[in-house]
Amino acid sequence: KTALNIKQTFNKKKNKKELERIDKSHPDHIFPLVLTSATQELFGCRADEDVTGDDPYRLLKKEDIIQDMKTRAAISDFSPIKQAILDYPEDEILLVFDRDFTYGQSFYLVLTVDAKESMLRSPAEVDGEEEEEGESEDLSEIMVQKTPEPQAWVSLGSEREIEDESLMDTRPKVRYSHTYTIHKRNTHHIHNTQLFTQLCYKVSRLRRETGAPLHFSDYSTECVECSPYQDSSFSTRRMERASGVQAVPVTSSSSSQTVWKHKRNMWTQYQPRVLDEEEKENILLSKNLKNFLNSVTLRVEVAIQQNIIMNMFVDDWRDLAEEVPVLGGKANTQLKKYQSFTDLNHSKNKTISYINWHPAVSGVIAVAVRERLSYEERIDSSTKLLLNPALILFWSFSDPINPQLMLECPDDVFCFEFCPSDPNIIAGGCMNGQVVLWDISAHMERLQGARAGVGGKNNLHGNTLVTDTPVVRYCAVSGIENGHKAPVTDIQWLPDTFEVSRTGIPLENKNQTSVQIVTCAPDCCVMFWDLRAPRVVSQSQIDRKQKTEEKILDNPHGVPNTFKHLNLTWKPLIRVTLPKVDGRGEYSPMKLSLRESLFNSPSGTVHVQYTVNISEHIYTDKNNVSICQDGEIVYTDWKLEKDNESGRLFSPKPTHCFRVHDGLVNTVLRSPFFKDIILSVGLWNFAIWKEGVTNGPILQSPYSQKNCTLGFWSLTRPAVFFIGKEDGNLEIWDLLEKTHEPSQTHTITTAPITCIKPWVISVKQQLLAVSEHLGTLHILEVPRRLLHPSSKEKLNVSMYFEKEVERLIYFEKRQEMRAKEKREMDAEEQRRKMEIGAVSMKSVKEAEQDELKEWEEYRKLENLLLKNMGLLTESHDPVES
Amino acid sequence: MSIQTHKGVIGTIVVNAEGIPIRTTLDNSTTVQYAGLLHQLTMKARSTVRDIDPQNDLTFLRIRSKKHEIMVAPDKEYLLIVIQNPSE
């Protein structure tokens, strides 16, 4: 109720206010009057007592008012409205207390019934309104949407304006209707009738004119046509227009044939102009030429010298490429297996003792096969061994199953070598101390053919397939009593540049062929052999040769007669023994390493200086009882000397001896790049030596866990060498990369490796032949990384060696220094000790004297004090002693 | 001539302004060939240098090939050609 009321009351209030504002001059039904207090009392409408602001309405009886008017006549307050009251229809008149003096007086009288009604009605809410006046002002903001209820319209004089403005018919509308009849029959007139309220005029045509064309009185022409016509305003033509234009050259191609009548040279024959001799002479002598030459010569000489100083043909680009290490995967660094050879018939249960590549025929490798038996077993089965001769097998890459050639040996061959000048001759050393020679010139074709043809079926010579390998018997063997007493462990051909004479003096070899062999064996002998027959019997040799030619049939084995003269009678040229450094005995050499150096002297004679390195074997000679298992490297500058006393030739003591290896030394090899670098492989370690450096090895490897069986330098890279191990591993050492361990290790097989030999086939390919104890020969391909040396490798390696040498020297110096220092220190100590001894003696005495002095001083002091204190008596004299 | 004794010098030719060899250490056919070709080349080189800068003039021409080097010293009237192989 409250909310709605609030709105209503507010509206009402507004309305009321508006109403009041409008009706400032009191409307007709309101009559303001003043009521005296007497009248107020009379009618019970005392201001502020009976009627208040809240309750302003008072219904007064008409009769009472009339009576009052009668009694008080003119002074009655109601007199001005006497008439209105009398005219008032009802009995009760509303008196309103006008507190606010809205009509000018404190009271007003409502004169009309309607107003009264409305007033009474609204005050019912006005009371409420006034009560809530205070509140409504506060709550005026709350507006509730409510459609206002329709109320009775009160005419306030606005109808006149509306009436003025509104359109109304001043007279009733006139109605015309026109009828025409379609059919002529039905014609009727209709007169004006007054039946309709409106005027209704009916227009109709005269009967006679019905159906006739129409004629209007004001119709002048037939019809007003509105025909289309061409309006010229739409047909204007644009006389001017702005547009862009591009000018394009018009090209056209056309051809025409012309006649070419231009002379052209077909060919010219010319001849250079040459000056006459006279003219030349003149010019040559002319001063101009001299001046010219003088001026130009300097420039030209400078240019020439520039070219000489710097090699202008150096391709820097290519040099740069060499230094870049080849980035390769494993393929570049690993040894690849190429092939392996095993002969079921002949190399079963045997071991390979030595390998050699055929120097002339590529792809052919010779393998020395021997029994894998210890000494006792050998003796036990000696009879069996005699039946199975030892062999050297020749393998070719074209045929991995059958060996190409087999060389028969009198006994197991420990080592063999091809003759460097004639690859058909092979020299080998046997287990029984004999030296054997073979000649395979007859089978060279076969070896070569085998290499060339892969299939072997298309033999150029049309020979049938040779399934059996030919066996070549040795053609010469040394006499048993002349040879070594122990297995020949190393055999080497002397190079074809020099030879050794009987007396041991090296001579120049005029033949340019290698004719001499050096062998060594653990029987403490080094022997020099000569292939040629001794000169004494040279004559008879020729005869013998002729004889043998006749007696070809006598040659049952088909052995060539090359060395017939030596057979069974061969004696060594020189026999050399090597006494030990300390004179206690002799060395038993295992391996030899020769070095020759030639000096070209202007006189034409050749001086040869050669040195022999020997490694020691496990058992010693006859003189020395003790068996030393140490391997020693012995360096001698060998020359047979004449013993002045007995006139016998004997060899001098070796100059140096090094005990580096703790076991067998099985390899002593010179580097193919540096003539003075030697690799020696012992049982547990290896060492690299430099000739002339006597302090020790340049490089000594750490002790390995497995035995090293042998070593070999790489043929192409100066810093690389291979070490074969007992467990079948092949170690590749690269001095420039790592020196404390191998740069690579390859497991070739499980058996100990017995021999390694590389072979250079071409620049891009190098094969490594590795033989093992079980009798299989493995051919491996050397990876690219190990093929080519880096550009400065040799230089680097030599620098490295020099550095090591310096280190050794420095080391020794330091040792000396240390020793010296130690001595000095000891001496000083001694001196100091003595000094201290002397000093101590002295000091004891001094100390005593000092003490005495102090005691006396004390006594004196004591006396003084006592004196001062007066305590001193005569009896207390200081006791001076 | 002393130039001839230098290390690596194969031959020396003196040519006049028209391209005719005056003095040579090589055989006739080679001389004639060298003289004719190098004379033309020198003229071309000289004209090139002078076209770029008229104050300039050609002092020395060196042709380095795979096998050897040809040096040409031009002058107003004569031309000295030296062929050298320095890698010997």
PDB file of C-alpha atoms in Angstrom, chain A residues 7 59 106 116 137 220 223 240 321 343 353 371 375 440 451-452 483 527 562 591 619 669 678 779 841 857:
ATOM      1  CA  LYS A   7       3.408   7.320  -5.927  1.00  0.00           C
ATOM      2  CA  LEU A  59     -18.788  19.885   7.254  1.00  0.00           C
ATOM      3  CA  SER A 106      -7.598  31.042   6.645  1.00  0.00           C
ATOM      4  CA  LYS A 116     -16.864  19.020  -2.136  1.00  0.00           C
ATOM      5  CA  GLU A 137      10.016  13.611  -0.383  1.00  0.00           C
ATOM      6  CA  SER A 220     -11.775  21.389 -77.585  1.00  0.00           C
ATOM      7  CA  CYS A 223      -7.502  14.342 -76.933  1.00  0.00           C
ATOM      8  CA  GLU A 240      35.764  16.681 -75.450  1.00  0.00           C
ATOM      9  CA  ALA A 321      93.523 -30.236 -48.758  1.00  0.00           C
ATOM     10  CA  ASP A 343      95.598 -74.766 -47.108  1.00  0.00           C
ATOM     11  CA  SER A 353     106.758 -68.705 -39.537  1.00  0.00           C
ATOM     12  CA  GLU A 371     105.376 -77.625 -37.663  1.00  0.00           C
ATOM     13  CA  TYR A 375     111.589 -79.676 -29.338  1.00  0.00           C
ATOM     14  CA  ILE A 440     111.651 -70.438 -59.478  1.00  0.00           C
ATOM     15  CA  ARG A 451      97.662 -63.186 -60.962  1.00  0.00           C
ATOM     16  CA  ALA A 452      96.348 -61.871 -64.216  1.00  0.00           C
ATOM     17  CA  GLY A 483     126.235 -74.051 -41.628  1.00  0.00           C
ATOM     18  CA  MET A 527     127.657 -65.713 -41.280  1.00  0.00           C
ATOM     19  CA  THR A 562     121.617 -72.187 -61.092  1.00  0.00           C
ATOM     20  CA  LYS A 591     117.634 -60.768 -35.680  1.00  0.00           C
ATOM     21  CA  TYR A 619     120.003 -69.112 -24.214  1.00  0.00           C
ATOM     22  CA  LEU A 669     113.867 -53.261 -37.716  1.00  0.00           C
ATOM     23  CA  ILE A 678     115.277 -48.677 -35.137  1.00  0.00           C
ATOM     24  CA  ILE A 779      95.165 -60.436 -45.737  1.00  0.00           C
ATOM     25  CA  MET A 841     133.109 -28.492  22.187  1.00  0.00           C
ATOM     26  CA  GLU A 857     128.081 -11.190  39.802  1.00  0.00           C
TER      27      GLU A 857
END
